Coordinates of C-alpha atoms in Angstrom, one line a residue:
M16 CA 57.3 -113.4 17.4
N17 CA 55.7 -114.2 13.9
E18 CA 58.5 -113.9 11.3
Q19 CA 55.9 -113.3 8.7
H20 CA 55.0 -109.9 10.2
Q21 CA 56.9 -106.9 9.0
Y22 CA 58.5 -104.5 11.4
I23 CA 59.8 -100.9 11.4
I24 CA 62.7 -99.6 13.4
G25 CA 62.4 -95.9 14.2
V26 CA 65.7 -94.2 15.3
D27 CA 66.3 -90.7 16.5
A28 CA 69.8 -89.5 16.9
G29 CA 70.2 -86.4 19.2
G30 CA 73.0 -84.6 20.5
T31 CA 72.9 -86.4 23.8
Y32 CA 71.0 -89.7 23.5
T33 CA 70.0 -92.0 20.4
D34 CA 66.6 -93.6 20.8
A35 CA 65.1 -96.5 19.0
V36 CA 61.7 -98.1 18.8
I37 CA 60.6 -101.2 17.0
M38 CA 57.0 -101.4 15.7
D39 CA 54.5 -103.9 14.1
A40 CA 54.0 -102.3 10.8
A41 CA 50.5 -103.6 10.5
S42 CA 49.1 -102.6 13.9
G43 CA 51.4 -99.9 14.9
R44 CA 52.0 -101.6 18.2
V45 CA 55.5 -100.8 19.7
I46 CA 57.2 -104.0 20.7
A47 CA 60.4 -102.5 22.5
S48 CA 62.2 -99.3 22.8
A49 CA 65.7 -98.2 24.0
K50 CA 67.8 -95.2 24.8
R51 CA 71.6 -94.9 24.6
P52 CA 74.1 -92.1 24.8
T53 CA 75.2 -90.6 21.4
T54 CA 78.9 -91.4 20.8
H55 CA 80.0 -88.3 18.8
Y56 CA 83.6 -89.5 18.5
N57 CA 82.2 -92.7 16.8
L58 CA 78.5 -92.4 15.9
S59 CA 78.2 -96.1 14.9
E60 CA 78.9 -97.2 18.3
G61 CA 76.0 -95.5 20.0
I62 CA 73.7 -96.4 17.2
T63 CA 74.8 -100.1 17.3
A64 CA 74.2 -100.1 21.1
V65 CA 70.7 -98.8 20.8
L66 CA 69.8 -101.0 17.8
G67 CA 71.2 -104.1 19.5
A68 CA 69.4 -103.2 22.6
V69 CA 66.0 -102.9 20.9
M70 CA 66.5 -106.0 18.9
Q71 CA 67.5 -107.9 22.0
D72 CA 64.4 -106.8 24.0
S73 CA 61.9 -107.4 21.2
Q74 CA 63.5 -110.8 20.1
I75 CA 62.6 -110.2 16.5
P76 CA 65.0 -111.5 13.9
P77 CA 67.0 -108.9 11.8
Q78 CA 65.4 -110.3 8.6
A79 CA 61.9 -109.3 10.0
V80 CA 62.8 -105.7 9.8
A81 CA 61.5 -104.3 6.5
L82 CA 62.4 -100.7 7.0
T83 CA 64.2 -98.4 9.2
S84 CA 63.3 -94.8 9.5
I85 CA 65.6 -92.2 10.9
S86 CA 65.2 -88.6 12.4
T87 CA 68.1 -86.7 13.7
T88 CA 68.7 -83.4 15.4
L89 CA 72.4 -83.6 14.7
A90 CA 72.1 -81.0 11.9
T91 CA 70.0 -78.7 13.9
N92 CA 72.4 -78.9 16.8
A93 CA 75.5 -78.2 14.6
L94 CA 74.0 -75.0 13.4
V95 CA 72.8 -74.0 16.8
E96 CA 76.0 -74.7 18.3
G97 CA 77.9 -73.1 15.3
K98 CA 79.8 -76.5 14.9
G99 CA 79.1 -77.1 11.2
A100 CA 82.0 -76.9 8.5
D101 CA 83.6 -73.7 7.7
V102 CA 82.2 -72.8 4.3
G103 CA 83.5 -70.7 1.4
L104 CA 81.0 -69.2 -1.2
F105 CA 81.5 -68.7 -5.0
V106 CA 78.8 -66.3 -6.2
I107 CA 78.5 -66.3 -10.0
G108 CA 77.2 -63.2 -12.0
F109 CA 76.0 -61.3 -9.1
N110 CA 78.1 -58.5 -7.6
Q111 CA 76.1 -57.3 -4.6
R112 CA 77.2 -58.4 -1.2
L113 CA 75.1 -61.2 0.4
E114 CA 74.9 -61.8 4.0
V115 CA 75.1 -65.5 4.3
P116 CA 76.5 -68.2 6.7
A117 CA 79.9 -68.5 5.0
V118 CA 83.4 -67.6 6.5
A119 CA 84.3 -66.1 3.2
A120 CA 82.7 -65.3 -0.2
R121 CA 84.2 -64.6 -3.6
Y122 CA 82.2 -63.0 -6.6
I123 CA 83.2 -64.3 -10.0
P124 CA 81.9 -63.4 -13.5
G125 CA 79.3 -65.6 -15.3
G126 CA 75.7 -66.4 -14.7
H127 CA 72.7 -66.7 -16.9
S128 CA 69.5 -64.8 -18.1
I129 CA 65.9 -65.6 -17.0
K130 CA 65.8 -67.6 -20.2
G131 CA 68.8 -69.7 -19.3
E132 CA 71.2 -67.9 -21.8
E133 CA 74.8 -67.3 -20.7
C134 CA 75.2 -63.5 -19.8
E135 CA 79.0 -63.7 -19.5
P136 CA 81.6 -66.6 -19.7
L137 CA 82.4 -68.1 -16.4
G138 CA 85.6 -66.8 -14.9
V139 CA 87.2 -70.1 -14.2
N140 CA 90.5 -68.3 -13.3
F141 CA 88.8 -66.4 -10.6
V142 CA 87.6 -69.8 -9.1
L143 CA 91.2 -71.1 -9.1
D144 CA 92.5 -67.7 -7.5
G145 CA 89.7 -68.0 -4.8
L146 CA 90.7 -71.6 -4.1
Q147 CA 94.4 -70.7 -3.6
E148 CA 93.7 -67.9 -1.5
L149 CA 91.4 -69.7 0.9
H150 CA 93.3 -73.0 0.9
G151 CA 93.3 -74.5 4.4
Q152 CA 90.7 -71.8 5.6
V153 CA 87.5 -73.6 4.6
D154 CA 86.3 -77.2 5.1
A155 CA 83.6 -77.2 2.2
W156 CA 82.3 -74.9 -0.6
A157 CA 78.9 -73.8 -1.8
V158 CA 78.3 -72.2 -5.2
C159 CA 75.5 -70.1 -6.1
G160 CA 74.9 -68.8 -9.8
S161 CA 72.8 -66.1 -11.1
M162 CA 69.6 -67.9 -12.5
A163 CA 71.2 -71.2 -11.9
F164 CA 67.7 -72.7 -11.5
K165 CA 67.2 -72.0 -15.0
N166 CA 70.6 -73.2 -16.3
P167 CA 73.1 -74.8 -13.8
A168 CA 75.9 -74.9 -16.1
H169 CA 78.2 -72.4 -14.6
E170 CA 77.5 -74.0 -11.0
L171 CA 78.4 -77.5 -12.4
V172 CA 81.7 -76.4 -13.8
T173 CA 82.7 -74.4 -10.7
A174 CA 81.8 -77.4 -8.5
K175 CA 83.9 -79.6 -10.8
A176 CA 86.9 -77.4 -10.6
I177 CA 86.6 -77.3 -6.8
Q178 CA 86.6 -81.1 -6.7
L179 CA 89.6 -81.3 -9.0
A180 CA 91.7 -78.5 -7.6
A181 CA 90.8 -78.4 -3.7
K182 CA 89.3 -81.8 -3.3
L183 CA 86.8 -80.6 -0.8
P184 CA 83.0 -81.1 -0.5
V185 CA 80.8 -78.7 -2.6
F186 CA 77.1 -78.0 -2.8
C187 CA 75.3 -76.1 -5.6
S188 CA 72.4 -74.0 -5.1
H189 CA 70.2 -75.7 -7.8
E190 CA 70.5 -79.0 -6.0
A191 CA 68.5 -77.5 -3.2
S192 CA 66.1 -74.8 -4.7
M193 CA 64.8 -74.1 -8.2
R194 CA 63.1 -70.9 -7.0
A195 CA 64.2 -67.1 -7.6
G196 CA 65.9 -65.4 -4.6
M197 CA 69.6 -65.2 -4.8
K198 CA 70.2 -64.7 -1.0
E199 CA 68.0 -67.4 -0.1
R200 CA 69.4 -70.0 -2.5
A201 CA 73.0 -68.9 -1.6
T202 CA 72.0 -69.3 2.2
T203 CA 70.5 -72.7 1.5
A204 CA 73.6 -73.9 -0.4
C205 CA 75.8 -72.7 2.4
L206 CA 73.8 -74.4 5.0
N207 CA 73.9 -77.8 3.0
A208 CA 77.6 -77.4 2.7
Q209 CA 78.1 -76.8 6.3
L210 CA 76.1 -79.9 7.1
L211 CA 77.8 -82.2 4.5
P212 CA 80.4 -83.5 7.0
V213 CA 78.0 -83.9 9.8
M214 CA 75.5 -85.9 7.6
R215 CA 78.3 -88.1 6.1
D216 CA 79.5 -89.0 9.5
F217 CA 76.1 -89.9 10.7
L218 CA 74.9 -91.8 7.7
D219 CA 78.1 -93.6 7.6
G220 CA 77.6 -94.5 11.2
M221 CA 74.2 -95.6 10.5
S222 CA 75.0 -97.9 7.5
R223 CA 78.0 -99.6 9.8
A224 CA 75.4 -100.2 12.7
L225 CA 72.9 -101.7 10.5
C226 CA 75.4 -103.9 8.8
S227 CA 77.1 -105.0 11.9
L228 CA 73.5 -106.3 13.2
N229 CA 72.5 -107.7 9.9
I230 CA 69.6 -105.5 9.7
G231 CA 68.3 -105.3 6.0
G232 CA 65.4 -103.6 4.4
S233 CA 65.0 -100.0 3.2
V234 CA 66.4 -97.1 5.1
Y235 CA 64.8 -93.7 5.0
V236 CA 65.4 -90.3 6.7
V237 CA 62.7 -87.9 7.9
R238 CA 62.7 -84.8 6.1
G239 CA 61.9 -81.4 7.7
D240 CA 58.7 -81.2 5.8
A241 CA 57.5 -84.5 7.6
R242 CA 58.1 -86.6 4.4
A243 CA 60.6 -89.4 3.9
M244 CA 63.7 -89.7 1.6
P245 CA 66.0 -92.5 0.9
M246 CA 69.1 -92.4 3.0
E247 CA 71.5 -91.7 0.1
E248 CA 69.5 -88.7 -0.8
A249 CA 69.9 -87.4 2.6
L250 CA 73.7 -86.4 2.1
R251 CA 72.8 -84.2 -1.0
Q252 CA 70.0 -82.7 0.8
A253 CA 71.5 -82.2 4.2
A254 CA 69.7 -79.0 4.9
S255 CA 66.5 -80.8 4.6
T256 CA 67.3 -82.7 7.7
V257 CA 67.7 -79.6 9.8
A258 CA 64.0 -80.0 10.9
S259 CA 64.1 -83.8 10.9
G260 CA 63.8 -83.9 14.6
P261 CA 61.0 -81.4 14.9
A262 CA 59.1 -83.2 12.1
A263 CA 59.3 -86.5 14.0
T264 CA 58.1 -84.6 17.1
A265 CA 55.2 -83.1 15.4
L266 CA 54.1 -86.5 13.9
F267 CA 54.4 -88.1 17.1
G268 CA 52.4 -85.2 18.8
S269 CA 49.7 -85.3 16.1
H270 CA 49.3 -89.0 16.6
Q271 CA 49.2 -88.8 20.4
S272 CA 46.5 -86.0 20.4
R273 CA 44.2 -88.1 18.3
L274 CA 44.8 -91.2 20.7
Q275 CA 44.2 -89.3 23.8
D276 CA 41.4 -87.1 22.7
A277 CA 39.9 -87.0 19.3
S278 CA 38.7 -83.5 20.1
I279 CA 42.3 -82.1 20.4
Q280 CA 43.0 -80.6 17.0
D281 CA 45.5 -77.9 18.0
A282 CA 48.5 -78.2 20.3
L283 CA 52.0 -77.2 21.0
I284 CA 54.5 -80.0 21.1
L285 CA 57.6 -79.4 23.0
D286 CA 60.6 -81.7 22.7
V287 CA 63.3 -81.1 25.4
G288 CA 66.4 -82.8 24.2
G289 CA 70.1 -82.6 25.4
T290 CA 71.1 -79.6 23.3
T291 CA 68.0 -77.9 22.2
T292 CA 64.3 -77.6 22.8
D293 CA 62.2 -77.8 19.7
I294 CA 58.8 -76.3 19.5
T295 CA 56.2 -77.4 16.7
L296 CA 52.5 -76.7 16.1
I297 CA 49.9 -79.1 14.9
R298 CA 46.6 -77.5 13.8
S299 CA 43.6 -79.7 12.8
G300 CA 45.5 -82.5 13.8
K301 CA 48.4 -82.2 11.3
P302 CA 51.8 -80.7 11.5
V303 CA 51.9 -77.2 10.1
I304 CA 54.3 -76.9 7.0
D305 CA 56.1 -73.7 6.2
E306 CA 56.1 -73.9 2.5
G307 CA 57.8 -70.6 2.0
G308 CA 61.1 -71.9 3.5
M309 CA 62.2 -72.2 7.0
T310 CA 64.3 -69.7 8.9
I311 CA 67.3 -71.2 10.8
G312 CA 68.4 -68.6 13.3
K313 CA 68.5 -65.4 11.4
W314 CA 68.9 -67.1 8.0
E315 CA 65.9 -67.4 5.5
T316 CA 66.3 -70.5 3.3
H317 CA 64.2 -72.3 0.7
V318 CA 64.0 -75.4 2.8
E319 CA 60.4 -76.5 3.3
A320 CA 59.9 -77.7 6.7
V321 CA 57.4 -78.2 9.7
E322 CA 56.9 -74.5 11.3
M323 CA 59.2 -74.7 14.3
F324 CA 61.2 -72.7 16.7
T325 CA 64.4 -74.0 18.4
V326 CA 66.1 -72.7 21.4
G327 CA 69.6 -73.9 22.5
V328 CA 68.4 -74.9 25.8
G329 CA 68.4 -78.6 26.9
G330 CA 69.5 -81.2 29.5
D331 CA 73.2 -80.8 28.8
S332 CA 73.2 -76.9 27.9
F333 CA 76.4 -75.4 29.4
V334 CA 76.1 -73.4 32.5
C335 CA 78.8 -70.7 32.0
P336 CA 79.6 -69.0 35.4
V337 CA 80.8 -65.3 35.4
K338 CA 83.1 -63.5 37.8
D339 CA 80.2 -61.9 39.8
G340 CA 78.4 -65.2 40.6
G341 CA 75.9 -65.0 37.7
F342 CA 75.8 -67.5 34.9
S343 CA 74.4 -67.9 31.4
L344 CA 72.8 -71.0 30.0
G345 CA 73.5 -72.5 26.5
P346 CA 73.3 -72.6 23.6
S347 CA 76.4 -74.9 23.6
R348 CA 76.3 -78.4 24.8
V349 CA 78.8 -80.0 27.0
L350 CA 79.0 -83.6 28.5
P351 CA 77.5 -83.2 32.1
L352 CA 80.0 -83.6 34.9
C353 CA 78.1 -86.6 36.3
M354 CA 78.4 -88.5 33.1
A355 CA 82.1 -87.6 32.5
G356 CA 83.7 -90.6 34.4
D357 CA 87.3 -90.3 35.4
L358 CA 87.5 -86.5 35.9
P359 CA 89.6 -84.5 38.4
A360 CA 87.5 -83.3 41.3
P361 CA 85.9 -80.0 40.6
E362 CA 87.5 -78.3 43.6
G363 CA 90.8 -78.6 41.5
W364 CA 89.7 -76.7 38.5
L365 CA 86.1 -75.4 38.3
S366 CA 85.8 -71.5 38.3
H367 CA 84.6 -69.0 35.7
G368 CA 85.9 -67.9 32.4
L369 CA 88.4 -70.3 31.0
N370 CA 88.2 -72.5 34.0
A371 CA 84.5 -73.1 33.6
R372 CA 84.8 -76.2 31.5
C373 CA 87.3 -79.2 31.5
I374 CA 88.6 -80.7 28.2
L375 CA 89.0 -84.5 27.8
A376 CA 90.8 -86.3 25.0
A377 CA 88.2 -88.4 22.9
P378 CA 88.6 -92.1 23.3
A379 CA 90.7 -94.1 20.9
L380 CA 93.0 -91.1 19.7
T381 CA 95.5 -92.4 17.3
E382 CA 99.3 -91.9 17.6
E383 CA 98.9 -89.7 14.4
D384 CA 96.3 -87.6 16.1
K385 CA 98.7 -86.9 19.2
A386 CA 101.7 -86.4 16.9
G387 CA 100.0 -83.8 14.9
D388 CA 98.5 -81.7 17.7
D389 CA 100.2 -80.5 20.8
I390 CA 96.8 -80.0 22.5
L391 CA 95.9 -83.5 21.9
R392 CA 99.3 -84.8 23.1
L393 CA 99.0 -82.8 26.3
L394 CA 95.6 -84.3 27.2
A395 CA 96.6 -87.8 26.3
E396 CA 99.9 -87.6 28.5
H397 CA 98.7 -85.4 31.3
G398 CA 94.9 -86.1 31.5
P399 CA 92.0 -83.6 31.3
A400 CA 92.6 -79.7 31.6
T401 CA 90.9 -76.6 31.6
P402 CA 91.3 -74.2 28.4
E403 CA 93.3 -72.0 30.8
Q404 CA 95.6 -74.8 31.9
I405 CA 96.1 -75.7 28.3
M406 CA 96.9 -72.1 27.4
R407 CA 99.6 -71.8 30.2
S408 CA 101.0 -75.2 29.5
L409 CA 101.5 -74.6 25.8
K410 CA 102.1 -70.8 26.1
L411 CA 99.2 -69.8 23.6
A412 CA 97.1 -66.9 23.4
E413 CA 93.4 -67.1 24.7
I414 CA 91.9 -66.7 21.2
T415 CA 94.2 -69.4 19.6
V416 CA 93.4 -71.9 22.3
E417 CA 89.5 -71.4 21.9
Q418 CA 89.8 -71.5 18.1
R419 CA 91.7 -74.8 18.1
L420 CA 89.5 -76.4 20.7
A421 CA 86.4 -75.4 18.6
K422 CA 88.0 -77.1 15.7
L423 CA 89.1 -80.3 17.5
A424 CA 85.5 -80.4 18.9
R425 CA 84.1 -80.2 15.5
R426 CA 86.3 -83.2 14.5
Q427 CA 85.2 -85.1 17.6
K428 CA 88.9 -85.2 19.0
V429 CA 88.0 -83.7 22.2
I430 CA 85.1 -83.7 24.7
E431 CA 84.1 -80.6 26.6
T432 CA 82.6 -81.2 30.1
G433 CA 80.9 -78.8 32.5
F434 CA 77.9 -78.1 34.8
T435 CA 74.6 -78.6 33.1
P436 CA 70.8 -78.9 34.0
T437 CA 71.3 -82.6 33.9
D438 CA 73.7 -82.1 36.8
A439 CA 71.3 -79.9 38.6
L440 CA 68.7 -82.7 38.2
H441 CA 71.3 -85.1 39.9
V442 CA 71.9 -82.6 42.8
L443 CA 68.2 -82.4 43.5
D444 CA 67.8 -86.3 43.3
M445 CA 65.4 -85.9 40.3
L446 CA 67.6 -87.9 38.0
H447 CA 69.9 -91.0 38.6
L448 CA 72.0 -91.7 35.6
G449 CA 75.5 -90.7 36.6
N450 CA 77.8 -89.5 39.6
A451 CA 75.7 -87.2 41.6
D452 CA 78.7 -86.5 43.9
A453 CA 80.5 -84.7 41.1
S454 CA 77.4 -82.6 40.3
S455 CA 77.0 -81.7 43.9
A456 CA 80.7 -80.7 44.5
A457 CA 80.4 -78.5 41.3
A458 CA 77.1 -77.0 42.4
A459 CA 78.5 -76.0 45.8
L460 CA 81.4 -74.3 44.1
L461 CA 79.4 -72.4 41.6
G462 CA 76.7 -71.3 44.2
A463 CA 79.2 -69.9 46.7
P464 CA 79.6 -66.5 45.2
R465 CA 75.8 -66.3 45.2
Q466 CA 75.3 -67.2 48.9
Q467 CA 73.7 -70.5 47.7
D468 CA 74.4 -74.0 48.6
A469 CA 74.5 -76.9 46.1
R470 CA 70.5 -77.6 46.0
A471 CA 69.7 -73.7 45.9
F472 CA 72.2 -73.3 42.9
A473 CA 70.6 -76.4 41.2
R474 CA 67.2 -74.9 41.5
S475 CA 68.5 -71.6 40.0
V476 CA 69.8 -73.4 36.8
L477 CA 66.6 -75.2 36.5
H478 CA 64.6 -72.1 36.9
E479 CA 66.7 -70.5 34.2
A480 CA 66.0 -73.2 31.8
E481 CA 62.2 -73.1 32.4
R482 CA 62.4 -69.2 32.0
I483 CA 63.9 -69.6 28.6
I484 CA 61.7 -72.2 27.4
E485 CA 58.7 -70.2 28.6
E486 CA 60.0 -66.9 26.9
T487 CA 60.6 -69.0 23.6
V488 CA 57.1 -70.3 23.6
L489 CA 55.7 -66.9 24.1
R490 CA 57.7 -65.3 21.3
H491 CA 57.0 -68.0 18.9
V492 CA 53.3 -68.0 19.5
T493 CA 52.9 -64.3 19.9
R494 CA 54.8 -63.6 16.7
R495 CA 53.0 -66.0 14.9
E496 CA 49.7 -64.7 16.0
V497 CA 50.1 -61.0 16.1
G498 CA 53.8 -60.0 15.3
G499 CA 57.1 -59.4 16.8
G500 CA 56.7 -56.2 18.8
L501 CA 54.2 -57.6 21.2
A502 CA 56.2 -60.9 21.4
A503 CA 59.1 -59.0 23.0
F504 CA 56.9 -57.1 25.2
L505 CA 55.2 -60.4 26.7
A506 CA 58.2 -62.3 27.0
D507 CA 59.6 -59.5 29.3
R508 CA 56.3 -59.1 31.1
D509 CA 57.9 -59.6 34.6
K510 CA 60.2 -56.7 34.1
H511 CA 57.5 -54.0 33.8
S512 CA 57.1 -52.3 37.1
L513 CA 54.0 -50.2 36.1
I514 CA 51.8 -53.0 34.6
T515 CA 50.9 -56.5 35.3
V516 CA 50.3 -58.7 32.4
D517 CA 48.7 -62.2 32.6
V518 CA 49.2 -64.6 29.6
A519 CA 47.5 -67.9 28.9
L520 CA 48.1 -70.2 26.0
N521 CA 44.6 -71.3 24.3
V522 CA 46.1 -74.6 23.4
P523 CA 47.4 -77.5 25.4
M524 CA 51.1 -78.7 25.5
I525 CA 52.4 -82.1 24.8
G526 CA 55.9 -82.8 26.2
I527 CA 58.3 -85.2 24.6
G528 CA 61.9 -86.0 25.7
A529 CA 63.7 -87.6 28.7
A530 CA 63.9 -84.2 30.5
A531 CA 60.5 -83.0 29.5
R532 CA 58.6 -84.2 32.7
M533 CA 61.0 -82.4 34.9
L534 CA 61.3 -79.0 33.1
L535 CA 58.0 -78.4 31.4
P536 CA 55.2 -78.8 34.1
E537 CA 56.2 -75.3 35.6
V538 CA 56.3 -73.6 32.0
A539 CA 52.7 -75.0 31.6
K540 CA 51.8 -73.6 34.9
R541 CA 53.3 -70.1 34.1
L542 CA 51.4 -70.3 30.8
R543 CA 48.1 -71.3 32.3
T544 CA 47.6 -74.3 30.0
T545 CA 47.6 -78.1 30.5
I546 CA 50.6 -80.5 29.4
T547 CA 50.6 -84.2 29.0
F548 CA 53.3 -86.6 28.6
P549 CA 52.2 -89.5 26.5
E550 CA 53.3 -93.3 27.0
R551 CA 56.9 -93.5 25.6
H552 CA 57.4 -89.8 25.3
E553 CA 60.9 -90.3 26.4
V554 CA 61.6 -91.8 22.9
G555 CA 58.7 -89.7 21.0
N556 CA 60.9 -88.7 18.1
A557 CA 62.0 -92.4 17.4
L558 CA 58.3 -93.2 17.6
G559 CA 57.4 -90.4 15.2
A560 CA 60.0 -91.6 12.7
A561 CA 58.5 -95.2 12.7
L562 CA 54.9 -93.7 12.3
M563 CA 55.9 -91.7 9.4
A564 CA 57.2 -94.9 7.8
R565 CA 54.2 -97.0 8.1
P566 CA 52.5 -95.8 4.8
L567 CA 55.5 -97.0 2.9
L568 CA 54.8 -100.5 4.0
Q569 CA 51.0 -100.3 3.5
G570 CA 51.3 -99.7 -0.3
N571 CA 50.4 -96.1 -0.8
G572 CA 53.8 -95.0 -1.5
T573 CA 53.5 -91.7 0.5
T574 CA 54.5 -90.6 3.9
D575 CA 52.5 -87.2 4.1
S576 CA 51.4 -86.7 7.5
Q577 CA 47.8 -86.8 6.7
Q578 CA 48.4 -90.5 6.3
V579 CA 50.0 -91.0 9.6

């Protein structure tokens, strides 16, 4: 390789896999790509593995890498799965109840006028009382003051008091939004606070991985609005990364549509990951940006992002069986049984309810971890166990076990495993990444109450995944075009006994992600449209991140999607 060339590394960190590509900055030619499992218990381990693989395959020296560009769905996944930090909210100078993503809210005196003048002195004593009252119940704080976008003084004082008295992460609304709208600003602050620990772990892991491989150059993170921000800014603007993965998806899709057929200006891009399926739209060859602020679940925010819709179904979505033989799919993610390694045979534990999943201790638990938590000690000493086995062994209430397991999972101290669509693909010989025997044994057990053999049950799981993705596409497109009422009607069109409704998409679909080729063709067929899987679609988001970064090395200093 010519060391005078400049190269870009594109990285996409997802809930299941971390992907990387290395690209010649001048030509846009991809030199090598790689995919490795995301190691949640130690993110730098998986990132180092994928970066090491792509550097080895490309034979490019580390000093030739001028820029690393990162997209991630870790923030999206944390919100979809409900695994962000527990956030407390201080609302300053506004005494109406706000429905926001916080476990508790406290309303304190203070605030400013539209001219930025103080309306009332800040009630610092109320802040201290709130911190004492909620001590140990929250992991981070958000602060939203009345007219803080005109004068943030009260937010800043409150944040300082929190840092001194509670020593917890804190995020102020004026850091993310300088627009009116108390509820939207408070929601945006809460989401940023929720994601602070997630992004800190990720960015620390990224820094350690780059350092260990002697990869220098600038490091940027893909924002949800398809622009770039320096890595250090991503921690303070964590919510801006919620649509980072979908933004990279849209960038890859718009680039590929032009490569394949210059006449294709509009398309739906579907990224089937391990945890979620993200749907984005390109119009006139460019990603569509929602400048009014994205909606995350039911929360309206001031975060500008690509227009997207996310559903909690992917390759590693948890198949949760119920007593009558039925099952639900997602939104939580578990480690597929075929990938779990040394696990007791499913015949010895797999059932419904609290025996539907098995809990493993995360690798490299410390003696301090085990000494401080009886669940971790039980798992370390006796091996994997179901929540019911844990409940009975430690004589704990069901709700206590589930709450504690959820907290341990957030801290990456335990790993949950269960049956997933990835297992179903192994049963049907469509995928060969892990132990298909474990998947087949589990499918036979779960299919028995339904009078299905292992293969029939696996097909039922894949059909359910396809149904949910199809319904999500319909809801998203119909709501965008004609409104919500018709969206619900069309999504449930097969349930109407007196009428038959045919639906066809007027735009082609482009599939991205390792599981896309296996799950999306039937969706496209049902929606009477075409679907293509471009070259390197398995690492499409990493390639999208690299494409976004090219303008930074071409001297124009912008990463707007128009230049990609």
